[in-house]
CSV table of N, CA and C in Angstrom, one decimal:
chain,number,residue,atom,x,y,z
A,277,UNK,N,-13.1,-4.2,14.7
A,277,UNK,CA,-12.9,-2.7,14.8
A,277,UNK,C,-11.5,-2.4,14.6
A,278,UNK,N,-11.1,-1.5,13.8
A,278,UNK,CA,-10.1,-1.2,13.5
A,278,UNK,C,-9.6,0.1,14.3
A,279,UNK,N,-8.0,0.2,15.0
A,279,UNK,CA,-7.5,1.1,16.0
A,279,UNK,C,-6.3,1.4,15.4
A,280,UNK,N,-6.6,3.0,15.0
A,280,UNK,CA,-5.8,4.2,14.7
A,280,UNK,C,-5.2,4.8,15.6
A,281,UNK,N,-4.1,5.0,15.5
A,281,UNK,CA,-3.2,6.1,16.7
A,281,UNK,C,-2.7,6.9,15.9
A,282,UNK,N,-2.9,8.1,16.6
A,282,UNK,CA,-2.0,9.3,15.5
A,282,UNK,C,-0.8,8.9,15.2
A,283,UNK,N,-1.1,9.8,13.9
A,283,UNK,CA,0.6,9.5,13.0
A,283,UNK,C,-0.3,8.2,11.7
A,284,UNK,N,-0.5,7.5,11.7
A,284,UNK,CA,-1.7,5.9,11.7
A,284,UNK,C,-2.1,7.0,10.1
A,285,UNK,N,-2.7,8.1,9.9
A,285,UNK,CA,-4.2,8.3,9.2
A,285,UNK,C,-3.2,9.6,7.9
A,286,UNK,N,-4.2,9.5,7.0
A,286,UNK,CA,-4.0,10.2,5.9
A,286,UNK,C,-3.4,11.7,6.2
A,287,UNK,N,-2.2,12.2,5.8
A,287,UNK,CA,-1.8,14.0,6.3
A,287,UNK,C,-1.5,14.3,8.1
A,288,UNK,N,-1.2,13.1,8.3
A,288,UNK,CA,-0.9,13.3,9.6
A,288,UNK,C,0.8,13.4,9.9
A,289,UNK,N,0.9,14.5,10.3
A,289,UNK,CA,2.4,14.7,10.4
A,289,UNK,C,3.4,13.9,11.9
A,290,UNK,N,3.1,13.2,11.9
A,290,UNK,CA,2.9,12.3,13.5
A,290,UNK,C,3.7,10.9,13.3
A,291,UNK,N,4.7,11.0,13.3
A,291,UNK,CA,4.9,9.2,14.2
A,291,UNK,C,4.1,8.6,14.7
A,292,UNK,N,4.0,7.2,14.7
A,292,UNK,CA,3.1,6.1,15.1
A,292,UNK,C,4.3,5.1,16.1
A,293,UNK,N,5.2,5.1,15.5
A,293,UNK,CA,6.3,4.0,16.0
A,293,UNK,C,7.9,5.1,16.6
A,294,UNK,N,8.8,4.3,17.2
A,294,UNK,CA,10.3,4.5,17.5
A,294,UNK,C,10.0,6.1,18.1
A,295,UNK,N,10.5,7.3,18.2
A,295,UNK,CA,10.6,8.4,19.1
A,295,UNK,C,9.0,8.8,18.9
A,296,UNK,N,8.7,8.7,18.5
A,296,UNK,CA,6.9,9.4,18.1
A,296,UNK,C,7.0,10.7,17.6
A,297,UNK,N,8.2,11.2,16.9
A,297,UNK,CA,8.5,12.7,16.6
A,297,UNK,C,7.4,13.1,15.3
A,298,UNK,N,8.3,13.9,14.8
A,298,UNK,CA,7.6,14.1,13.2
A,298,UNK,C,7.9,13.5,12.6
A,299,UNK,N,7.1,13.0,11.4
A,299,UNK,CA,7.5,13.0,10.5
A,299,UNK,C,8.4,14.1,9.2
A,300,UNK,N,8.9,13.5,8.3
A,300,UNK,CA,10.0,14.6,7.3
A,300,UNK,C,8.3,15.7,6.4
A,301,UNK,N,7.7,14.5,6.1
A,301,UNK,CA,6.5,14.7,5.1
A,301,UNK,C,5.5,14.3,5.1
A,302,UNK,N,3.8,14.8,5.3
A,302,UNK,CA,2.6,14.1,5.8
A,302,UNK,C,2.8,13.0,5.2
A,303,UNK,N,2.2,11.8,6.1
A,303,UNK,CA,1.8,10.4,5.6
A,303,UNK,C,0.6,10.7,4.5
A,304,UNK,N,1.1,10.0,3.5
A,304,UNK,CA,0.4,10.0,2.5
A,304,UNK,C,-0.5,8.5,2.1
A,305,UNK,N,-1.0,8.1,3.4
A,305,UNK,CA,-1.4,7.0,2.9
A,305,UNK,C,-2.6,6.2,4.6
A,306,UNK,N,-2.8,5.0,4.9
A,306,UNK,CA,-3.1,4.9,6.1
A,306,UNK,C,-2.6,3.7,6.2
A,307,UNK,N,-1.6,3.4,7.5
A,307,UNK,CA,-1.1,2.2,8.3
A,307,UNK,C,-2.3,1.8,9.3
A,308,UNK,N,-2.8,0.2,8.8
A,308,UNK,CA,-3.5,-0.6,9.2
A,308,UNK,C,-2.6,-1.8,9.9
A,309,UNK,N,-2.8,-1.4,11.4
A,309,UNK,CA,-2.0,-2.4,12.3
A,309,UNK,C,-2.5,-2.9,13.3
A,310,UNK,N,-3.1,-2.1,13.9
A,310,UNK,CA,-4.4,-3.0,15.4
A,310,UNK,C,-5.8,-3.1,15.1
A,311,UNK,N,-6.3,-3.7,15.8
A,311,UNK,CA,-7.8,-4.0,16.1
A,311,UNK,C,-8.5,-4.7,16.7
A,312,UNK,N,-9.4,-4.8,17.0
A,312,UNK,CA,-10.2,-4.9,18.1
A,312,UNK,C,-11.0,-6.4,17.8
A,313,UNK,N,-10.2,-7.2,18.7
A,313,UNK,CA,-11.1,-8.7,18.0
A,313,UNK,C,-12.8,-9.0,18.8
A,314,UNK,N,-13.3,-9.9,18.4
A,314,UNK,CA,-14.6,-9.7,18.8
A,314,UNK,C,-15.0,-10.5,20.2
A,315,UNK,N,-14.0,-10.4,20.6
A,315,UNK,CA,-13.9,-10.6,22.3
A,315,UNK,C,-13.5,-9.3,23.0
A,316,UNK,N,-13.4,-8.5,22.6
A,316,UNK,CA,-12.9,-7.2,22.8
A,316,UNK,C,-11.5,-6.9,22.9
A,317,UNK,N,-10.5,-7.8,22.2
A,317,UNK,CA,-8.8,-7.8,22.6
A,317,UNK,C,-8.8,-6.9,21.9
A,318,UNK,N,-7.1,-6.0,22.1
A,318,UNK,CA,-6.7,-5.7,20.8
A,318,UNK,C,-5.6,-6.1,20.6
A,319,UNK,N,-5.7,-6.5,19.4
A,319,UNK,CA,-4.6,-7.5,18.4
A,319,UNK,C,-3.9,-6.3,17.8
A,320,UNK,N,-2.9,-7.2,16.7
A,320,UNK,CA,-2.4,-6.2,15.4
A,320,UNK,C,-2.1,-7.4,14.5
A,321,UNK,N,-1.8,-7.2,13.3
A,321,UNK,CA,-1.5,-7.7,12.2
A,321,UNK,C,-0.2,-8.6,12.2
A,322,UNK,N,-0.5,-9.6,12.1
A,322,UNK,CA,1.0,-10.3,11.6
A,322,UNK,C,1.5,-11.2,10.6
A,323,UNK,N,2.5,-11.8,9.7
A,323,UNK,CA,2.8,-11.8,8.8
A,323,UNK,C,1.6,-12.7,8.0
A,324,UNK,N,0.9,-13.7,8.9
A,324,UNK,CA,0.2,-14.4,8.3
A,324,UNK,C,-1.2,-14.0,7.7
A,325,UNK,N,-1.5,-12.4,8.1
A,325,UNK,CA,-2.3,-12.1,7.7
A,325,UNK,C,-2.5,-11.9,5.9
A,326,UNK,N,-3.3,-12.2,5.3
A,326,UNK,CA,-3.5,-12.1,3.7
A,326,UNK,C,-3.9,-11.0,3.5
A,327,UNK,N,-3.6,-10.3,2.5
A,327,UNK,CA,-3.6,-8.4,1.5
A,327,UNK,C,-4.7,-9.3,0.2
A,328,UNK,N,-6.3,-8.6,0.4
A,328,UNK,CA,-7.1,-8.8,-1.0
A,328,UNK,C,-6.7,-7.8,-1.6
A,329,UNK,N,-7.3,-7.9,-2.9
A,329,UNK,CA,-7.2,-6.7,-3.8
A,329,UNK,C,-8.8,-5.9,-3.7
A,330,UNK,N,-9.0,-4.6,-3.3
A,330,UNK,CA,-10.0,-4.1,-3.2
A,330,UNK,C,-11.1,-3.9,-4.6
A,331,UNK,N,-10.8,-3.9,-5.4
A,331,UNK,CA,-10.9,-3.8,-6.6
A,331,UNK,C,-10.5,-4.7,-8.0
A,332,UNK,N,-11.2,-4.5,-8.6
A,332,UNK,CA,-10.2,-5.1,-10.7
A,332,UNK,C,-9.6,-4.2,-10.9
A,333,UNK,N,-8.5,-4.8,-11.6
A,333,UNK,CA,-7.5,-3.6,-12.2
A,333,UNK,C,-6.7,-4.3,-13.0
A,334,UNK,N,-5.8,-3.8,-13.0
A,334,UNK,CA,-4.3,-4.2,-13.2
A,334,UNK,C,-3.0,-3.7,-12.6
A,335,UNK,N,-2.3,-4.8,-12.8
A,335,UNK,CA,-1.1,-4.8,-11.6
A,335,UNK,C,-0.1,-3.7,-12.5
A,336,UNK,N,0.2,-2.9,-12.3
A,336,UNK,CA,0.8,-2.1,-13.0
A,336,UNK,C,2.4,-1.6,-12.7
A,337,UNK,N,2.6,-1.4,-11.3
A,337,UNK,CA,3.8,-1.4,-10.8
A,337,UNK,C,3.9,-2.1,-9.7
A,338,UNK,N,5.3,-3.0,-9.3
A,338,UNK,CA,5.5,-3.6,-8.6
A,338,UNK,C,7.1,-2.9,-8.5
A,339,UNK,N,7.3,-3.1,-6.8
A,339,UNK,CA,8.6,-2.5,-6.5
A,339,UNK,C,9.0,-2.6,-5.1
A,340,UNK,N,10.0,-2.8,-4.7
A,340,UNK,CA,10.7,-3.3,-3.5
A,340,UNK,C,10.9,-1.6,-2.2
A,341,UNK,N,9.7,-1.8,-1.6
A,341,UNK,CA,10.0,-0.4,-0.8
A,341,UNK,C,10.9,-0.8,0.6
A,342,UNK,N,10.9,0.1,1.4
A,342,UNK,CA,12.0,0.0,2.4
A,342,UNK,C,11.6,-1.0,3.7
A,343,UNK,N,10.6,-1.7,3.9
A,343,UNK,CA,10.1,-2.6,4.6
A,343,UNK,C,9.6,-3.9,4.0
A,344,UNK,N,9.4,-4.0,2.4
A,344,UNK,CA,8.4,-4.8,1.9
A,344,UNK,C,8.8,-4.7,0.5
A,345,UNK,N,7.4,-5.0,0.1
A,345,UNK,CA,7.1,-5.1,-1.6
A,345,UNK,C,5.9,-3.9,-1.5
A,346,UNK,N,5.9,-3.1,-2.8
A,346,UNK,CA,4.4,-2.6,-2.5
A,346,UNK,C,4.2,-2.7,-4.2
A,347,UNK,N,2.8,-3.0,-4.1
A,347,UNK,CA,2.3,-3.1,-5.6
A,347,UNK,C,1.1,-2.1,-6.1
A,348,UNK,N,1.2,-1.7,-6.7
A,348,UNK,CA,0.0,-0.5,-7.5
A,348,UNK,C,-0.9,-1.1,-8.6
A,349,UNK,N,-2.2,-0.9,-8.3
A,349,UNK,CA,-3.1,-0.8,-9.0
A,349,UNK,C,-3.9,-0.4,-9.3
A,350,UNK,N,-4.0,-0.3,-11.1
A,350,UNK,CA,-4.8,0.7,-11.3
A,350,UNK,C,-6.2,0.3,-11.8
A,351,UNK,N,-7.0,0.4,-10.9
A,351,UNK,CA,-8.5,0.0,-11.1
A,351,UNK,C,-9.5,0.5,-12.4
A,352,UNK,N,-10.1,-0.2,-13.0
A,352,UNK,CA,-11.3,-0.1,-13.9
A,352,UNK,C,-12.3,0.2,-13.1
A,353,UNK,N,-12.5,0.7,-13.0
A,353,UNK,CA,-14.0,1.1,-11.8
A,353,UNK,C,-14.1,2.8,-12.4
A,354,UNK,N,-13.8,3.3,-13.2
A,354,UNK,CA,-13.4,4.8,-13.6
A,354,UNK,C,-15.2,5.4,-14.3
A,355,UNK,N,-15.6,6.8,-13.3
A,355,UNK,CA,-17.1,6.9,-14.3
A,355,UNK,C,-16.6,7.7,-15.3
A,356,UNK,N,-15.1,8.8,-15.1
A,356,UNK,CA,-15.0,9.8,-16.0
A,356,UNK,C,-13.4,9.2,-16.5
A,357,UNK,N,-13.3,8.6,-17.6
A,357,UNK,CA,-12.5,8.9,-18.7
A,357,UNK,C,-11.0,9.9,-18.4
A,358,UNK,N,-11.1,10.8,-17.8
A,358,UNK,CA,-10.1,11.7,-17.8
A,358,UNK,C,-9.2,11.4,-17.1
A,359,UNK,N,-9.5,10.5,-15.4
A,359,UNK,CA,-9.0,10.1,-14.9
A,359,UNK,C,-8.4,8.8,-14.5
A,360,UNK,N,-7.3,8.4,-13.7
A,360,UNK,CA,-6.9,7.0,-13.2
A,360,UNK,C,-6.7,7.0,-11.9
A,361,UNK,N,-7.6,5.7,-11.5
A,361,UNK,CA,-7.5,5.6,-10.0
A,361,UNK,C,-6.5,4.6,-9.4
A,362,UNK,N,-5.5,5.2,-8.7
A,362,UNK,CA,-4.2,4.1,-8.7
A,362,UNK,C,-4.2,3.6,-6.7
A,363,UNK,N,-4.4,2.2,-6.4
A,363,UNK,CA,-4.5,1.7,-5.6
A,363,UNK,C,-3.1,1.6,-4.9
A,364,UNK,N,-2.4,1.5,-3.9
A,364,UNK,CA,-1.3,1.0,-3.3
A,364,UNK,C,-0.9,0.5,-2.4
A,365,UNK,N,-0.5,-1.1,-2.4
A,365,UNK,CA,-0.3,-1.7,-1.2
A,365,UNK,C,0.9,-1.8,-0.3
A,366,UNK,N,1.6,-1.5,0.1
A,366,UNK,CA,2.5,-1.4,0.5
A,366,UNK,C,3.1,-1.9,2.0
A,367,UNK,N,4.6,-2.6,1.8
A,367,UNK,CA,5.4,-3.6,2.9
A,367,UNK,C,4.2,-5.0,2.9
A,368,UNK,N,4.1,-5.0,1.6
A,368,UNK,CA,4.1,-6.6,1.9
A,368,UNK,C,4.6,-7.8,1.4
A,369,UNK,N,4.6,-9.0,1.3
A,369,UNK,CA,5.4,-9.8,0.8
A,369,UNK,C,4.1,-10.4,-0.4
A,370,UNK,N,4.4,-9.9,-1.6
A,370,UNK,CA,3.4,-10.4,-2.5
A,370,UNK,C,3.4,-11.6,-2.8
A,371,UNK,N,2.2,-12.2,-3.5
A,371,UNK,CA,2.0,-13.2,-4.2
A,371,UNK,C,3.7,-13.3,-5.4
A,372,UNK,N,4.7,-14.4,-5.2
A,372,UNK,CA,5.6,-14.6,-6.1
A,372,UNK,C,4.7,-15.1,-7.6
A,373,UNK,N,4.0,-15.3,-8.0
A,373,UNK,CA,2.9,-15.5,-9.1
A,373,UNK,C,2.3,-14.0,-9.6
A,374,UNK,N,2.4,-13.0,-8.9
A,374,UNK,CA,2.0,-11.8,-9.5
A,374,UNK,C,3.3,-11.3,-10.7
A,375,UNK,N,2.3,-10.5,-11.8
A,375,UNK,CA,3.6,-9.6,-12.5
A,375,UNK,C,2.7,-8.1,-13.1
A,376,UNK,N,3.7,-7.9,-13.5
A,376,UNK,CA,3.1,-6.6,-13.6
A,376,UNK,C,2.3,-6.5,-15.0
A,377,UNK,N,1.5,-6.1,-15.2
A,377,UNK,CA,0.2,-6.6,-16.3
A,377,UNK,C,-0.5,-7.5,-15.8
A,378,UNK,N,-1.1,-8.2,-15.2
A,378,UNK,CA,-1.9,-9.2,-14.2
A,378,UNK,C,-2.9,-8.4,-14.3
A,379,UNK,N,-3.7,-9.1,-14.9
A,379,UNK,CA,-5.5,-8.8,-14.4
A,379,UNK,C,-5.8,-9.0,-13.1
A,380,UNK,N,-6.1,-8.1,-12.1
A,380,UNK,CA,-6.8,-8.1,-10.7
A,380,UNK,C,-8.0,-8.5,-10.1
A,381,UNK,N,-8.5,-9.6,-9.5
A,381,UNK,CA,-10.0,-9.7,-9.4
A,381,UNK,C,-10.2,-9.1,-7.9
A,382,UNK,N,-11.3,-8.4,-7.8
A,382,UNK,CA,-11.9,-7.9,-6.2
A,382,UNK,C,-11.5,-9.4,-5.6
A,383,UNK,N,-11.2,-9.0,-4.3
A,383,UNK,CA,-11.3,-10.0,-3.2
A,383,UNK,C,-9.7,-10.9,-3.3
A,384,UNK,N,-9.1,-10.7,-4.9
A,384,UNK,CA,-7.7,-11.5,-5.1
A,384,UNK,C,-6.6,-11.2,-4.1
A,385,UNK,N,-6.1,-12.5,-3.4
A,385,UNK,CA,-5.4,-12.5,-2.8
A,385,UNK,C,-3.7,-12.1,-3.3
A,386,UNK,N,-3.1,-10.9,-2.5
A,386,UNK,CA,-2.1,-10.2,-3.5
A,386,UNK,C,-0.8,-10.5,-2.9
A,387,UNK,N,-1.1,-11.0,-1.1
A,387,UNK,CA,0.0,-11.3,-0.8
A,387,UNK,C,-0.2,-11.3,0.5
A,388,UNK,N,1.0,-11.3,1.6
A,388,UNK,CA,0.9,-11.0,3.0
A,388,UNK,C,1.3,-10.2,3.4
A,389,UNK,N,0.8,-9.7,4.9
A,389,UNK,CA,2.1,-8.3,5.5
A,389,UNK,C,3.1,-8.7,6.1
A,390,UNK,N,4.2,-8.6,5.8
A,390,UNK,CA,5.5,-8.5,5.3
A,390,UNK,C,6.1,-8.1,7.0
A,391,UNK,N,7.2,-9.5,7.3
A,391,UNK,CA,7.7,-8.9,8.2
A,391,UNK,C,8.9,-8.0,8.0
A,392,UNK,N,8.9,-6.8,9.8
A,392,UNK,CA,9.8,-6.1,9.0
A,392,UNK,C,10.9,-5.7,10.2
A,393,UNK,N,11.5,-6.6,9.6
A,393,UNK,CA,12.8,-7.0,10.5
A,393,UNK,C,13.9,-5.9,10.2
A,394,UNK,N,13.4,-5.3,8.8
A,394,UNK,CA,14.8,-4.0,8.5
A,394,UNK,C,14.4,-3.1,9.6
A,395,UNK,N,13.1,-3.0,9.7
A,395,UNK,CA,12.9,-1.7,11.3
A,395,UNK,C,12.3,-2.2,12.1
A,396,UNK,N,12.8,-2.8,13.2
A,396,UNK,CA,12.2,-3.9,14.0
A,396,UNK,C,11.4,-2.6,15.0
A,397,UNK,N,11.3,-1.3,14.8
A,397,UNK,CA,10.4,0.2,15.6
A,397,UNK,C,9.1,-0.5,14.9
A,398,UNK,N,8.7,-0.7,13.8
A,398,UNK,CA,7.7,-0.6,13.0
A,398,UNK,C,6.9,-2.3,13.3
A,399,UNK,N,5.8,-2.1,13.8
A,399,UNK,CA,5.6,-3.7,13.3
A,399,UNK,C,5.0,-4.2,12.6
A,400,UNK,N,4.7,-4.9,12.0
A,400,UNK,CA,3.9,-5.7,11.1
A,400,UNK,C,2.7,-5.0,10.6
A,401,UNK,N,2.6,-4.1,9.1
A,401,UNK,CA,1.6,-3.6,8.8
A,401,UNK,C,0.9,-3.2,7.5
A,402,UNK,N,0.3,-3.1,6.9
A,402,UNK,CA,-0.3,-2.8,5.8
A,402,UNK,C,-0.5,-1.1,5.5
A,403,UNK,N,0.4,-0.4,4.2
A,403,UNK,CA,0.4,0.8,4.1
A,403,UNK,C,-0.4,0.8,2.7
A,404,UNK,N,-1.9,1.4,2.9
A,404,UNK,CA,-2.4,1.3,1.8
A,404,UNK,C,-2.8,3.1,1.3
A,405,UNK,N,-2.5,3.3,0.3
A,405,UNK,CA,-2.8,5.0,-0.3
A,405,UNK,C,-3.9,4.4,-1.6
A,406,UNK,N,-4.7,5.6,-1.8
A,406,UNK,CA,-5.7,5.1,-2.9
A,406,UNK,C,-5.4,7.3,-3.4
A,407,UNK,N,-4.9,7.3,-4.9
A,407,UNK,CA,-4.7,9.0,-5.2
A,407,UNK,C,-5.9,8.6,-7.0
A,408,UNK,N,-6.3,9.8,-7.9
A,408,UNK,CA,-6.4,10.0,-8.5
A,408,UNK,C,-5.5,10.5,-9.4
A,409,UNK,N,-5.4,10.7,-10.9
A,409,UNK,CA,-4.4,11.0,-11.6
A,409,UNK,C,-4.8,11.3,-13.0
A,410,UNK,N,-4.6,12.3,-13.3
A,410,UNK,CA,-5.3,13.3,-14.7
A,410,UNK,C,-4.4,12.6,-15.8
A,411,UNK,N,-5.3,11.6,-17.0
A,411,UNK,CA,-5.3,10.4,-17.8
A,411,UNK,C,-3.5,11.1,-18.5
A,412,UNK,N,-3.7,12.6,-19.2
A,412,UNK,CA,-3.0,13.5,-19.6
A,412,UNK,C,-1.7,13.5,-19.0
A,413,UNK,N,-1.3,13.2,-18.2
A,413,UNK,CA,-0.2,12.9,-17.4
A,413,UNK,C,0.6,11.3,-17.8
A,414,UNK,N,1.6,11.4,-18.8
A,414,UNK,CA,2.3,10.2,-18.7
A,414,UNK,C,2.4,9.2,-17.7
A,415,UNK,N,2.5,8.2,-17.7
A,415,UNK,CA,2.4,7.4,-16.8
A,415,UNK,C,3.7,7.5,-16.3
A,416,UNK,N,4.8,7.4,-16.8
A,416,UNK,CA,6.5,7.3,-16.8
A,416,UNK,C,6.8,8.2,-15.9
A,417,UNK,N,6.0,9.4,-16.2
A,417,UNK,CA,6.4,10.7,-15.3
A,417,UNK,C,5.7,10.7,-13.7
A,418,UNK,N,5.1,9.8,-13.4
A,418,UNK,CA,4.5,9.9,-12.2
A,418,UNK,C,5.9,9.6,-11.6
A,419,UNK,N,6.5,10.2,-10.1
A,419,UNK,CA,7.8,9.9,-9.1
A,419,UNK,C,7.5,8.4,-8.7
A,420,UNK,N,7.4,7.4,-9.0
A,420,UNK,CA,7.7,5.7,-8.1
A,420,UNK,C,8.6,5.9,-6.8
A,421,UNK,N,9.9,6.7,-6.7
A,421,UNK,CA,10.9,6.9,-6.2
A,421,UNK,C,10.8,7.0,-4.9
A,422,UNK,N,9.4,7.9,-4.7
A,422,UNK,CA,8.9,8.1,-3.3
A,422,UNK,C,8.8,7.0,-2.5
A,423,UNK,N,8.2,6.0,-3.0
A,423,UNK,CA,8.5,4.9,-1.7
A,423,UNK,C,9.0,3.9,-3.1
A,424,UNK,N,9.5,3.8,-3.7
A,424,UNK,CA,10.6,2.7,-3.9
A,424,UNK,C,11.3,2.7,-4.6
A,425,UNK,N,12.2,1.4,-4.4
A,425,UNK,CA,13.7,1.9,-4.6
A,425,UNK,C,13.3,1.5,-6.2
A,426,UNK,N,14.5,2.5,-6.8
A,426,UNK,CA,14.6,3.2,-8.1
A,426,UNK,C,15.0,2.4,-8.8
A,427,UNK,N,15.7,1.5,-8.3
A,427,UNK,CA,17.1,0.4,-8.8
A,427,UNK,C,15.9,-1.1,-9.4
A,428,UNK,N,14.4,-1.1,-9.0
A,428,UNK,CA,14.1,-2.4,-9.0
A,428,UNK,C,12.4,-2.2,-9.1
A,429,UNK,N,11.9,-0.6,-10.3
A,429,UNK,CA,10.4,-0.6,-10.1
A,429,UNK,C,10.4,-2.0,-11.9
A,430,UNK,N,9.2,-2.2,-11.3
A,430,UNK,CA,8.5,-3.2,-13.0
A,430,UNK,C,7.5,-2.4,-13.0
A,431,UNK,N,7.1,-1.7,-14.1
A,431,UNK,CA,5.2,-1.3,-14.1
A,431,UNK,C,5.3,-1.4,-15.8
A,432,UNK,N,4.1,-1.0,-16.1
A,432,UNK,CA,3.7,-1.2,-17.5
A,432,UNK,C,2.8,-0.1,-17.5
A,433,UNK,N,2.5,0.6,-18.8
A,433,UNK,CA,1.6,1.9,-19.0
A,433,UNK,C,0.3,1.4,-18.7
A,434,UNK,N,-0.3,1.9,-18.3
A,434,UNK,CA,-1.7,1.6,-17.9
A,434,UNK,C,-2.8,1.6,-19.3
A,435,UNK,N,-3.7,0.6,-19.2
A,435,UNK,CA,-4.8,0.0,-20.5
A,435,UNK,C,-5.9,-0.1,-20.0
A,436,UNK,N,-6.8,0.1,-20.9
A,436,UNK,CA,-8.2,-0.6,-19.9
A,436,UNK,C,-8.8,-1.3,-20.2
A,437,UNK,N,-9.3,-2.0,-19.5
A,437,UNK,CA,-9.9,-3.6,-19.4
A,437,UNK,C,-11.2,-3.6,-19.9
């Protein structure tokens, strides 16, 4: 069973970690960190835990965010053409064997969560966002910047499989 605390869930303007204030800008995504093991404990995540890939795709951006590695992918699973469905894993320490162009298999193991000793407030966790994106929209032009650093994105234009 998986355990959410505010601040944790998609548009929540809420700290989860360090003063519990606001945040600058809703979380855009959901932090997967405790749960409930089947003895009734609750646990959280730690580095040894493995990141699947939810989906096929392709590995399309890879980039060094402020806790981790986060990698994007953009899934073949599409019923309407018009659109791209872009996956994102984020603060973890990826598979060193991934690159950007990598064909993705459901269930592929993408990497671990990433410890994160730069904010020792934060612990150990998996920041995953799933957004849609109108085909029409250059790929180049989407912001990466938002969660990573500018100095060190890899992606490749998106193709389909």
């Amino acid at each position: 069973e998986w355990l959410f605390l505010p601040g944790m869930l998609f548009g929540s303007s809420a700290k989860w970690w360090g003063d519990f204030k606001e945040r600058k800008t809703a979380h855009e995504g959901v932090d997967i960190v405790y749960f409930r093991d089947t003895a009734g404990r609750m646990r959280q995540l730690d580095t040894q835990m493995k990141i699947p890939s939810m989906a096929k795709g392709v590995l399309c951006n890879t980039c060094d965010d402020f806790l981790g590695q986060t990698l994007v992918i953009e899934t073949c699973e599409e019923s309407d053409s018009s659109w791209r469905t872009l996956m994102v894993y984020a603060h973890i320490k990826a598979d060193p064997s991934l690159s950007a162009g990598d064909i993705i298999q459901p269930m592929q193991i993408l990497g671990h969560v990433h410890e994160t000793v730069k904010n020792p407030q934060l612990p150990p966790h998996l920041h995953f966002s799933c957004f849609s994106v109108p085909r029409d929209i250059p790929f180049r032009e989407l912001n990466w910047t938002l969660f990573c650093n500018a100095k060190k994105i890899v992606m490749i234009p998106p193709f389909s499989i």
